[in-house]
Coordinates of C-alpha atoms in Angstrom, one line a residue:
X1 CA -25.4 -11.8 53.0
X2 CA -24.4 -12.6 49.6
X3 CA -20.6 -12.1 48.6
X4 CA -19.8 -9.6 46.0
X5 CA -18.5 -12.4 43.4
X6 CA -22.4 -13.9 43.7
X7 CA -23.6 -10.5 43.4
X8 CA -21.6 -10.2 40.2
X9 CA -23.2 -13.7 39.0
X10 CA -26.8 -12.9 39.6
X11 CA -26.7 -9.6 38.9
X12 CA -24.1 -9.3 35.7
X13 CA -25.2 -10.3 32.1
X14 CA -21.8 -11.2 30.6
X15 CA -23.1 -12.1 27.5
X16 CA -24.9 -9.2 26.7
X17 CA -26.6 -6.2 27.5
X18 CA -30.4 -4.4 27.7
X19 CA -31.7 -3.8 24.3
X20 CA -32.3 -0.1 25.5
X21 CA -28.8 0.5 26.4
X22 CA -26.4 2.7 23.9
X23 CA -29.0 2.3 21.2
X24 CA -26.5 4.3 18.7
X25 CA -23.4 1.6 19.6
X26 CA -25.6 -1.3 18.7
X27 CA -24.7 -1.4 15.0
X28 CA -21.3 -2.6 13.9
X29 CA -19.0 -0.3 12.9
X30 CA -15.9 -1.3 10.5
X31 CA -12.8 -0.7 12.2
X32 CA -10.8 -0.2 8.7
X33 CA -13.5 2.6 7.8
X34 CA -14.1 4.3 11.7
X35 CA -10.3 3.9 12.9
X36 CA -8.1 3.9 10.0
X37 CA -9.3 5.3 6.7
X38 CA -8.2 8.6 5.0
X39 CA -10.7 11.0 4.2
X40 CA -9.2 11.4 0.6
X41 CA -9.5 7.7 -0.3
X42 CA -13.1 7.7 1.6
X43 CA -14.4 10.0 -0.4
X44 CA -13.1 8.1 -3.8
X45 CA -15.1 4.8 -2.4
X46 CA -17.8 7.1 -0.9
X47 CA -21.4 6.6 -2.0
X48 CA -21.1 10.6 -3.3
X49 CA -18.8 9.3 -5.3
X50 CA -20.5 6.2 -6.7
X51 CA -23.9 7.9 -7.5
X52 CA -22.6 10.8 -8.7
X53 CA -20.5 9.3 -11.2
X54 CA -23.7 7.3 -12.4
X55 CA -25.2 10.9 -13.3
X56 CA -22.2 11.7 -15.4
X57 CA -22.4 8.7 -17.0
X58 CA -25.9 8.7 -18.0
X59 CA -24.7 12.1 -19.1
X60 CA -22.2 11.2 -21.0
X61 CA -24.3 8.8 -23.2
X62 CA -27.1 11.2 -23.9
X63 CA -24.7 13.6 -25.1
X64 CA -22.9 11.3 -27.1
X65 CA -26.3 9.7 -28.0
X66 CA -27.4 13.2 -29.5
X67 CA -24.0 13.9 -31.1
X68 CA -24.8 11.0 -33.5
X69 CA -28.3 11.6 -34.5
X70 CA -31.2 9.8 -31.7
X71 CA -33.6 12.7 -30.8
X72 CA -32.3 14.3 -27.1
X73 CA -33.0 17.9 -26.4
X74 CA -30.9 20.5 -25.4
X75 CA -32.7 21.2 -22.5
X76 CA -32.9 17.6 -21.5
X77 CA -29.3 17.4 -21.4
X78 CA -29.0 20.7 -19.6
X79 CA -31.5 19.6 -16.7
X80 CA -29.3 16.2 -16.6
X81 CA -26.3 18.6 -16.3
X82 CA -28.0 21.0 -13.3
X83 CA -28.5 18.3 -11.1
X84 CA -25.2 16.5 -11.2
X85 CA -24.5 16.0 -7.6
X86 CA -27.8 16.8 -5.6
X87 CA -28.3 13.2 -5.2
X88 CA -31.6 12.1 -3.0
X89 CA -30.4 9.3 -1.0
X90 CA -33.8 8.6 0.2
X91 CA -35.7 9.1 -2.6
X92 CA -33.4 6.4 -3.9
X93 CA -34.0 3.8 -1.3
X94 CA -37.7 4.4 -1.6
X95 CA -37.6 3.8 -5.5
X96 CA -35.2 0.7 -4.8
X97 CA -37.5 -0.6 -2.1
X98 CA -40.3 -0.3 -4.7
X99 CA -38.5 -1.6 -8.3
X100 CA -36.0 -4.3 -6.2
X101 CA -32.8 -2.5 -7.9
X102 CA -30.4 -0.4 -7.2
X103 CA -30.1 1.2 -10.4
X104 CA -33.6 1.8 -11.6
X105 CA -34.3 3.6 -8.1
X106 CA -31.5 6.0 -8.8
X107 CA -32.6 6.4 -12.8
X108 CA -36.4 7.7 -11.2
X109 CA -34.5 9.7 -8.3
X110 CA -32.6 11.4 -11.2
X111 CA -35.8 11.2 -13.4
X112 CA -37.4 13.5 -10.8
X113 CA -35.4 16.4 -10.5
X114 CA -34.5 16.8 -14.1
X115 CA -38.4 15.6 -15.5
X116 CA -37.9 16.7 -19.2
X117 CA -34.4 13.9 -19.2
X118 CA -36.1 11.3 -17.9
X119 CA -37.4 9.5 -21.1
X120 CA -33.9 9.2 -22.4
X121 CA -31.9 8.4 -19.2
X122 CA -30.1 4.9 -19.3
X123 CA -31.3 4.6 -23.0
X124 CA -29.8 1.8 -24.3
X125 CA -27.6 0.8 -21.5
X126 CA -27.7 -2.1 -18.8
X127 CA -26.8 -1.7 -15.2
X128 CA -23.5 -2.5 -15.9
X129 CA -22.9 0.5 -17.9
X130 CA -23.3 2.7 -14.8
X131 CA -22.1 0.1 -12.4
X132 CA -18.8 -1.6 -14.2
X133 CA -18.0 1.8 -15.7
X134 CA -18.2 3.7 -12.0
X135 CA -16.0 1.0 -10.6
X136 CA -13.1 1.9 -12.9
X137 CA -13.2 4.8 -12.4
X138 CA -12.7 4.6 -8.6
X139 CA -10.2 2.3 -9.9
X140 CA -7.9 5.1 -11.2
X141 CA -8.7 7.4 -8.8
X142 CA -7.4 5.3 -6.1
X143 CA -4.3 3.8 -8.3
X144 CA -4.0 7.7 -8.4
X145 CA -3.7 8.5 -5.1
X146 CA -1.6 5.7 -4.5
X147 CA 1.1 6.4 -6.6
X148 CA 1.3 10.2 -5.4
X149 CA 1.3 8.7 -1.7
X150 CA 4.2 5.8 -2.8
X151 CA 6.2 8.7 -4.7
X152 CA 6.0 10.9 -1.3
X153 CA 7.0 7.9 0.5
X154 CA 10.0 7.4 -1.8
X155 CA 10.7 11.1 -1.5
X156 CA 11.6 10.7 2.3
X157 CA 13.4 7.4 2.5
X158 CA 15.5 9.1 0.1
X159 CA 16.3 11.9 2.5
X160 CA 16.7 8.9 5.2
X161 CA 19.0 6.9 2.9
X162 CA 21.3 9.7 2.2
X163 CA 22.3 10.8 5.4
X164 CA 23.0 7.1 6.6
X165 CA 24.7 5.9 3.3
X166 CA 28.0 5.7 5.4
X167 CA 27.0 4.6 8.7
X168 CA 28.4 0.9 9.2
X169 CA 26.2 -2.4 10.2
X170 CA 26.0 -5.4 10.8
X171 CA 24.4 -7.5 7.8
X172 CA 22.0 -10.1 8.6
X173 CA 21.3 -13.7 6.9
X174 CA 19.2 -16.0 8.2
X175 CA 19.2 -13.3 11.4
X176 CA 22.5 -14.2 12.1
X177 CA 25.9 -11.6 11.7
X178 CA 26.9 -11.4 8.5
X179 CA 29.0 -9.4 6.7
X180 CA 28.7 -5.4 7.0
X181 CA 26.8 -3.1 4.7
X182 CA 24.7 0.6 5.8
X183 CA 21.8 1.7 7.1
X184 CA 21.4 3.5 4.5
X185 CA 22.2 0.7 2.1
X186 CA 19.8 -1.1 3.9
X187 CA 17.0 1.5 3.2
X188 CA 17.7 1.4 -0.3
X189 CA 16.6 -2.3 -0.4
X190 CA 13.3 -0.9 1.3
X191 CA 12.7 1.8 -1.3
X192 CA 13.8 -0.6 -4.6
X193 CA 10.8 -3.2 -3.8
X194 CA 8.5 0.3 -3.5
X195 CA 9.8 1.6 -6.6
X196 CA 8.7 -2.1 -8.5
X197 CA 5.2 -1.3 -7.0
X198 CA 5.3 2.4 -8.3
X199 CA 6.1 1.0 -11.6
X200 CA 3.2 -1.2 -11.4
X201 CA 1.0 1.0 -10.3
X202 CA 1.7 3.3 -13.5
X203 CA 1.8 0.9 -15.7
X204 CA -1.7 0.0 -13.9
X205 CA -3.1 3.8 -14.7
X206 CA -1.4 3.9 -17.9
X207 CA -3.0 1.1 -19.4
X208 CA -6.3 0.5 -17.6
X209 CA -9.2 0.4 -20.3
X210 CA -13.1 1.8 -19.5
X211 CA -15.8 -0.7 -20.1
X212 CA -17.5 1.7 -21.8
X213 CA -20.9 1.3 -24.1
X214 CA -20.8 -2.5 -24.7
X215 CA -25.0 -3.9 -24.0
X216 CA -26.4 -6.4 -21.9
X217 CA -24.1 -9.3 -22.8
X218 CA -21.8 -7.2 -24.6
X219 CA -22.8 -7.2 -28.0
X220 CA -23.9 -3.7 -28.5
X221 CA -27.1 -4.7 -29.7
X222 CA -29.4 -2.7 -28.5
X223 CA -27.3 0.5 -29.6
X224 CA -26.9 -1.3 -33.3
X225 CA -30.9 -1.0 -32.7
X226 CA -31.3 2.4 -31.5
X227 CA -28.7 3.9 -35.0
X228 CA -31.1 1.7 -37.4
X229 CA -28.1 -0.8 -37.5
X230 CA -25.3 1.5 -38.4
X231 CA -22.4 0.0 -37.1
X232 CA -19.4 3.0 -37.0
X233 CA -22.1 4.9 -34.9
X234 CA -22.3 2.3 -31.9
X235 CA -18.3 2.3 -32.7
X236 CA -18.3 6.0 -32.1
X237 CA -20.4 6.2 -29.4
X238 CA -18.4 3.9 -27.4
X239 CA -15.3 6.3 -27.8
X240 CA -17.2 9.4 -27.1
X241 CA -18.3 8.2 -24.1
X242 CA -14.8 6.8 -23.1
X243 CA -13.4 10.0 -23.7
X244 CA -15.3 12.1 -22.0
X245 CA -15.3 10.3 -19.0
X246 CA -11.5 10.7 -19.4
X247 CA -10.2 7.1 -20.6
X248 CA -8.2 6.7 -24.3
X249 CA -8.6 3.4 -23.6
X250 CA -11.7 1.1 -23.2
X251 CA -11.8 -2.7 -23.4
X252 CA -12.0 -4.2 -26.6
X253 CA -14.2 -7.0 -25.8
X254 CA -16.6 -7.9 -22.8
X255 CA -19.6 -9.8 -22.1
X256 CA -21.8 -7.9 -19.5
X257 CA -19.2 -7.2 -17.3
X258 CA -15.6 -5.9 -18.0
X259 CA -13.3 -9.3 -17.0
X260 CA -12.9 -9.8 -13.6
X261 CA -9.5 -10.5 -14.3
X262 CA -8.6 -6.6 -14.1
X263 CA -9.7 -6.5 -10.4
X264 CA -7.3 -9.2 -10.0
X265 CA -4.6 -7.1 -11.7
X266 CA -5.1 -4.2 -9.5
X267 CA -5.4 -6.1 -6.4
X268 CA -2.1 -8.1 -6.8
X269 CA -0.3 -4.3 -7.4
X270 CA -1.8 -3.2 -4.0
X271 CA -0.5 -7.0 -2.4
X272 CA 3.0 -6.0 -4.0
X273 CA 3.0 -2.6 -1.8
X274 CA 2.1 -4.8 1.1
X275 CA 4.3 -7.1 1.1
X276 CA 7.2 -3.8 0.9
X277 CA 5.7 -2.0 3.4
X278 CA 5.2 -5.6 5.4
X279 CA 9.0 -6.3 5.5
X280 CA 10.5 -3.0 5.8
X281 CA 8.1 -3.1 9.1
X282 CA 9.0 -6.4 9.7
X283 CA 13.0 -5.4 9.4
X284 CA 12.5 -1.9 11.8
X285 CA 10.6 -4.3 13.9
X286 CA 13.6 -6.5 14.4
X287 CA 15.6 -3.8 14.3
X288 CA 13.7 -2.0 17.5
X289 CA 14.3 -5.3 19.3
X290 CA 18.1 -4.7 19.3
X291 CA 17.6 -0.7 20.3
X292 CA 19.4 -0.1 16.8
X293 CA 16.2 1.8 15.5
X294 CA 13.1 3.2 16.7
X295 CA 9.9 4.7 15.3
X296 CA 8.3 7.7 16.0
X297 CA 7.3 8.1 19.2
X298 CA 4.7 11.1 20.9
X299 CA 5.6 12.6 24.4
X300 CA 2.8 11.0 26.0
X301 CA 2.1 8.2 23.9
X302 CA 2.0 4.5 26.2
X303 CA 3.7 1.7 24.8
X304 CA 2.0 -0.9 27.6
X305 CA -0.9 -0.8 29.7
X306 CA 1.4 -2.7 32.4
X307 CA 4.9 -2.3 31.2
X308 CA 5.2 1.6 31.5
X309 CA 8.9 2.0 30.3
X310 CA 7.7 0.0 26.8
X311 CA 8.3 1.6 23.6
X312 CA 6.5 -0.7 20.9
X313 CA 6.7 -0.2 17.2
X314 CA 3.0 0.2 17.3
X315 CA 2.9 1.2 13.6
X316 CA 5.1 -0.6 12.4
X317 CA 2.7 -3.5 13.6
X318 CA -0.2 -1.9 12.5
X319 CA 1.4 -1.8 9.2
X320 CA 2.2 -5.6 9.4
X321 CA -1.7 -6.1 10.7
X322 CA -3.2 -4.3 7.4
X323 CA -0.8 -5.6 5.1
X324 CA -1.5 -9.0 5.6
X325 CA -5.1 -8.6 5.4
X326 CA -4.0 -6.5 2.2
X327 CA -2.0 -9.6 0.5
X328 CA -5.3 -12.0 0.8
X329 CA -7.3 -10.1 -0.9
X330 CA -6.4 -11.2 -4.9
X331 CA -7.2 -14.6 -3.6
X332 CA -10.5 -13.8 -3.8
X333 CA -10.4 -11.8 -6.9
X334 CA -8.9 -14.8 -8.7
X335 CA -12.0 -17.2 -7.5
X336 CA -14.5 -14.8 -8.6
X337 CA -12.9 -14.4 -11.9
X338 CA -12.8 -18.0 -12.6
X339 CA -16.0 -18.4 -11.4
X340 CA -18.1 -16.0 -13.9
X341 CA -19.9 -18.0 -16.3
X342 CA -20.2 -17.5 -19.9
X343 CA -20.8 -13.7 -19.9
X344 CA -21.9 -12.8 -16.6
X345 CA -22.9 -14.3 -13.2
X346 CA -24.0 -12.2 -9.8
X347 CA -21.9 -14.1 -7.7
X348 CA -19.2 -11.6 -8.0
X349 CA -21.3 -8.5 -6.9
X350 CA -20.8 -8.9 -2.9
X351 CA -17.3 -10.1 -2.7
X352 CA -16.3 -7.5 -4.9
X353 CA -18.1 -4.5 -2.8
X354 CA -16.1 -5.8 -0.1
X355 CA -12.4 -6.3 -1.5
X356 CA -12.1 -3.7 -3.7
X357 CA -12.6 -0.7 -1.6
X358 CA -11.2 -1.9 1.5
X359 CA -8.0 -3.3 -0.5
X360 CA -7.4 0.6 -1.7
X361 CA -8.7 1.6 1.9
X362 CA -6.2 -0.4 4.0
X363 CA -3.1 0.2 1.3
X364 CA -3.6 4.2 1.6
X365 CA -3.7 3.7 5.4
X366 CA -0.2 1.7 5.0
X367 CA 0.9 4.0 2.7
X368 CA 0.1 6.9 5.1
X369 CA 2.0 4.8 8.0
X370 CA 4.8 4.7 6.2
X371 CA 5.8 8.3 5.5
X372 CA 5.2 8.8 9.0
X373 CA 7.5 6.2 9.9
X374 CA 10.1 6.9 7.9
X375 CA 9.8 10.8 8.6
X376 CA 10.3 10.3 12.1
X377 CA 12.5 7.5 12.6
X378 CA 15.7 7.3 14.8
X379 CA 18.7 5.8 14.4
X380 CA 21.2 5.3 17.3
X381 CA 24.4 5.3 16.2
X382 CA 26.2 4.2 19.5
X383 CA 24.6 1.1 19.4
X384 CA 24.8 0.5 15.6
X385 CA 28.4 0.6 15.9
X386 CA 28.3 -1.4 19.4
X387 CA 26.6 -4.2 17.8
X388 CA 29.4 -4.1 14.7
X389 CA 32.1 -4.1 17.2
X390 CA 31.0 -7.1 18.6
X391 CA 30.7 -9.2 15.5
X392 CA 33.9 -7.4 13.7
X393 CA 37.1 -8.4 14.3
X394 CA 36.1 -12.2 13.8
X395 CA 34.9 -10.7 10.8
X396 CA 38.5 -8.5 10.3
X397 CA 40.5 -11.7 11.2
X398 CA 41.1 -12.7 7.4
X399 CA 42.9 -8.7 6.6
X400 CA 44.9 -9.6 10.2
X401 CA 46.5 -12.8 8.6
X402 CA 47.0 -11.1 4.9
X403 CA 49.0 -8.0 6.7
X404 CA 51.0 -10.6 9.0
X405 CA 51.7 -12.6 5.9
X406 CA 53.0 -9.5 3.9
X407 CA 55.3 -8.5 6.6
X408 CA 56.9 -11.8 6.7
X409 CA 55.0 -14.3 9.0
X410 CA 54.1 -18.1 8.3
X411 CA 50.3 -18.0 7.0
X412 CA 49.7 -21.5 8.3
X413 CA 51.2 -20.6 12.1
X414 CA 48.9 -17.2 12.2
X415 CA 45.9 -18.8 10.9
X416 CA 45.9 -22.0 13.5
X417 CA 46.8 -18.8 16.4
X418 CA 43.8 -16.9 14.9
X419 CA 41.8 -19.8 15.2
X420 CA 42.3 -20.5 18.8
X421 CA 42.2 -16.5 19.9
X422 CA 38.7 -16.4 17.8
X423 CA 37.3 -20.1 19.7
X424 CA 38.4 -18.6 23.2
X425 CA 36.9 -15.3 22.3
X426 CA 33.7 -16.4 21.5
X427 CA 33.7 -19.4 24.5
X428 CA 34.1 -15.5 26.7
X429 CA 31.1 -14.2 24.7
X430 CA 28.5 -16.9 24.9
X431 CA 29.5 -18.7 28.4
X432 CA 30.4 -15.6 30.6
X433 CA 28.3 -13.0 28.7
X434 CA 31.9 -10.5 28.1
X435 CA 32.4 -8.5 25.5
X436 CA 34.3 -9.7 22.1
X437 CA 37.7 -9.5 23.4
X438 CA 39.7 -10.9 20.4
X439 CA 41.2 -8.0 19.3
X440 CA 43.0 -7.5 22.4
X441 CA 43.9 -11.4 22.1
X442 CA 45.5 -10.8 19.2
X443 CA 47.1 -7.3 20.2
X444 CA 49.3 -9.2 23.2
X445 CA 50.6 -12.1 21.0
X446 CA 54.1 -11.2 19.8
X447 CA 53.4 -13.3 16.8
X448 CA 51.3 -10.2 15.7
X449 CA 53.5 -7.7 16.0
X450 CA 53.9 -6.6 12.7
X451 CA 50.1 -5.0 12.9
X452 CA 50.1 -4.5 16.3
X453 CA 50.4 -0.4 15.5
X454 CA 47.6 -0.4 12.7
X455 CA 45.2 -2.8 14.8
X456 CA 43.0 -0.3 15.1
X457 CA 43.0 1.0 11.6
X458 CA 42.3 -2.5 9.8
X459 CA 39.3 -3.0 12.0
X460 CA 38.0 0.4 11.0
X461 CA 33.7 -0.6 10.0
X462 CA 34.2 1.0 6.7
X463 CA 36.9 -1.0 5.2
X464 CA 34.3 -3.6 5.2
X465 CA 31.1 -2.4 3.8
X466 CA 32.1 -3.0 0.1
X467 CA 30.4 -0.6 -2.3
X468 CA 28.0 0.3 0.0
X469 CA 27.8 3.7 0.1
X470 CA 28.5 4.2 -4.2
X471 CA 25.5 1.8 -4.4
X472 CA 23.3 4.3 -2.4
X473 CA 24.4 7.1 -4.3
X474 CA 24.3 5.6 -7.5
X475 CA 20.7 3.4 -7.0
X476 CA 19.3 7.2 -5.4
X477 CA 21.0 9.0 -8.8
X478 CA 19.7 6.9 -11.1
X479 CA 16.5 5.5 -10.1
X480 CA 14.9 7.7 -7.4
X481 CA 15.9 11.2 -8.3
X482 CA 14.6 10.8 -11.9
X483 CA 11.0 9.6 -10.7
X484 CA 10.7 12.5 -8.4
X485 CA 11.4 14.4 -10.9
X486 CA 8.7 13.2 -13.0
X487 CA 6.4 13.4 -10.5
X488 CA 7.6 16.6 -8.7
X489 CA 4.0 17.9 -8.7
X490 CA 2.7 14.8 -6.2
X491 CA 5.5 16.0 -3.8
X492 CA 3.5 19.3 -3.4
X493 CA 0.3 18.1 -2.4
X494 CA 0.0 17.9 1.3
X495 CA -1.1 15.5 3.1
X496 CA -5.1 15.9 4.0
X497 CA -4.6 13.1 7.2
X498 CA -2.5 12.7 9.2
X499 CA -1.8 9.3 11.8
X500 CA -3.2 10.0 14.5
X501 CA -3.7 6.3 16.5

């Protein structure tokens, strides 16, 4: 009788599985897109998006192209305008399948529901013209979205900031104690490295140009040809167009492509607001570790498969996880920018299809993260101040020799006594495992006598956190407040997703 381990070996593919089994679970899925995602950034890298825009586009030129004198009907424009967003996905692929390109199948698909356009759509333009120009704009829709989500993150560290701005702790460098300043000091350091990438990111939305109507290697020849050579024409229709697809900018110069060098640009912005995000995770991360802080945390939410009584800053990890994915991505932006030859080469068409979405994708997923984090995070005071108890009064020793040497003593004779009391305090500490017991060292020497009945008040937490909690309320006056402000509008859109793993 065979034993149920050779059972398992003859009888158990480990490697793989019938090809009739879960048919629908066969095809990879991407976690970033299935798990993660929001709905609102989806839809902005969504191929509704993406072909839809084409239409507008090859909109936009006709109506431009008929403002300056080339022979387009009314009703050719108005059939182009009817069937905006009734997109036939497979009517696409069919025409694709037949031509071998993407753009010509969707120039027939169009070309069939609105007949009387179809000699005039994509006249005079390359596939860059719906391509380049469609990727910009999901550009500044997603910078847009970003900012609104980094302005609402902003607004609730605020709120978080302000009502710790006087709670004591212990400063860390190189991990080790240092010298005290406040939680919400400490969240301000958080929220000044997000404000940089807020400022980016504007200065991003303020300033990024359309490609606009610029030919097949970016001459503008073929629209010199089509206006009989009239130059201020071709000028014009390249700012029409650019306005009505809602740009005052557009890029001076290009070959067929706009530079590649923008995508790095917009790329290193969203590695800025990972590498924030990363090391305010990183720091509540740490700061879980010592039961100082914790994220939020459902009622029946399981930190550990094995370890029940786990609480794991899950997000805060999952934050981490997407961020650094997040900061490699201008790597490859740079590459395929210095790889494009001479005015154009396809080698940057599947990289970018890859990095650009997903880099907008994973940052709104962080971004998302973050509010919630912040939203619901708890502090424990008890242990806060535990934690500064134990590391303060080697840190208080320097006021306890001043005050001694005011009221008389012999600096040199307190500082060797301080010295010893500090030695055998921490040899208590780190051989016996005790608490700090210094303090009371120093309140049973006589030679301390002269503080012994303001001990207590000279080691009070807040005599040592410097300008700590002015800086808060001068750093949340004078560069928060005035951006929510400005953008008081993003505070007022809710949220369309919530975190739900």
């Amino acid at each position: 009788m065979s034993s149920n381990a050779e059972k398992f070996a003859s009888e158990v593919d480990v490697t793989g599985f019938p090809g009739d089994v879960l048919p629908e679970q066969q095809k990879y899925e991407h976690p970033l897109v299935q798990r993660y995602a929001t709905k609102e950034m989806s839809a902005i890298w969504s191929p509704a998006m993406k072909f839809t825009t084409w239409r507008k586009l090859w909109l936009a030129l006709a109506t431009a192209e008929q403002e300056l004198g080339l022979k387009i009907t009314d009703e050719q424009l108005d059939q182009m305008r009817s069937h905006l967003y009734d997109v036939d996905f497979a009517k696409a692929e069919e025409y694709e399948s037949k031509f071998r390109h993407d753009v010509m199948g969707h120039v027939h698909a169009f070309g069939e529901v609105a007949p009387l356009a179809m000699p005039i759509i994509h006249l005079g333009a390359t596939s860059c013209y719906v391509g380049d120009n469609t990727d910009i704009i999901q550009l500044k829709e997603g910078l847009k979205l970003v900012r609104r989500k980094l302005v609402q993150v902003l607004a609730v560290l605020r709120d978080f900031a302000q009502k710790y701005r006087d709670l004591p702790t212990l400063g860390f460098t190189h991990y080790q104690p240092a010298q005290l300043t406040t939680v919400g000091k400490r969240c301000t350091l958080w929220m000044q490295d997000l404000l940089l990438d807020y400022e980016r990111v504007s200065y991003e939305l303020e300033n990024l140009p359309m490609r606009g109507v610029k030919g097949t290697t970016g001459t503008q020849a073929t629209f010199l040809e089509l206006f009989d050579g009239d130059h201020e024409k071709v000028k014009l229709l390249n700012q029409k167009v650019c306005s009505m697809m809602g740009f005052d900018k557009c890029i001076p110069v290009s070959g067929q492509t706009y530079t590649r060098k923008i995508d790095f640009h917009i790329l290193s912005v969203l590695s800025g607001i990972a590498q924030s995000a990363y090391k305010m995770c990183g720091d509540i991360r740490l700061l879980a570790n010592l039961k100082e802080v914790e994220e939020p945390f459902a009622k029946n939410q399981i930190g550990s498969s094995a370890m029940a009584y786990k609480r794991n800053p899950m997000r805060s990890e999952r934050v981490c996880s997407l961020a650094r994915y997040i900061m490699s991505l201008p790597a490859g932006a740079a590459n395929t920018h210095a790889n494009q030859w001479f005015e154009r080469t396809l080698d940057d068409s599947a990289i970018r299809r890859i990095i650009l979405p997903e880099g907008f994708l994973a940052v709104d997923v962080v971004l998302n993260l973050l509010q919630n984090i912040a939203d619901g995070m708890v502090v424990w005071p008890r242990v806060v101040e535990k934690h500064v108890m134990d590391e303060l009064p080697f840190m208080a020793t320097e006021v306890i020799l001043m005050e001694c040497v005011k009221a008389g003593g012999d600096r040199q004779e307190l500082h060797e006594a301080i010295r010893v009391h500090s030695m055998d305090a921490g040899k208590i500490v780190k051989s016996e495992g005790k608490p700090n017991d210094l303090l009371e060292r120093i309140a049973a020497d006589p030679l301390f006598a002269s503080v012994h009945s303001k001990l207590e008040s000279l080691v009070d937490p807040k005599l040592f956190v410097g300008r700590s909690m002015e800086q808060v309320d001068e750093f949340l006056a004078d560069c928060i407040v005035p951006v929510l402000e400005k953008e008081k509008d993003l505070l007022e859109v809710e949220q369309v997703d919530g975190v739900n793993v």
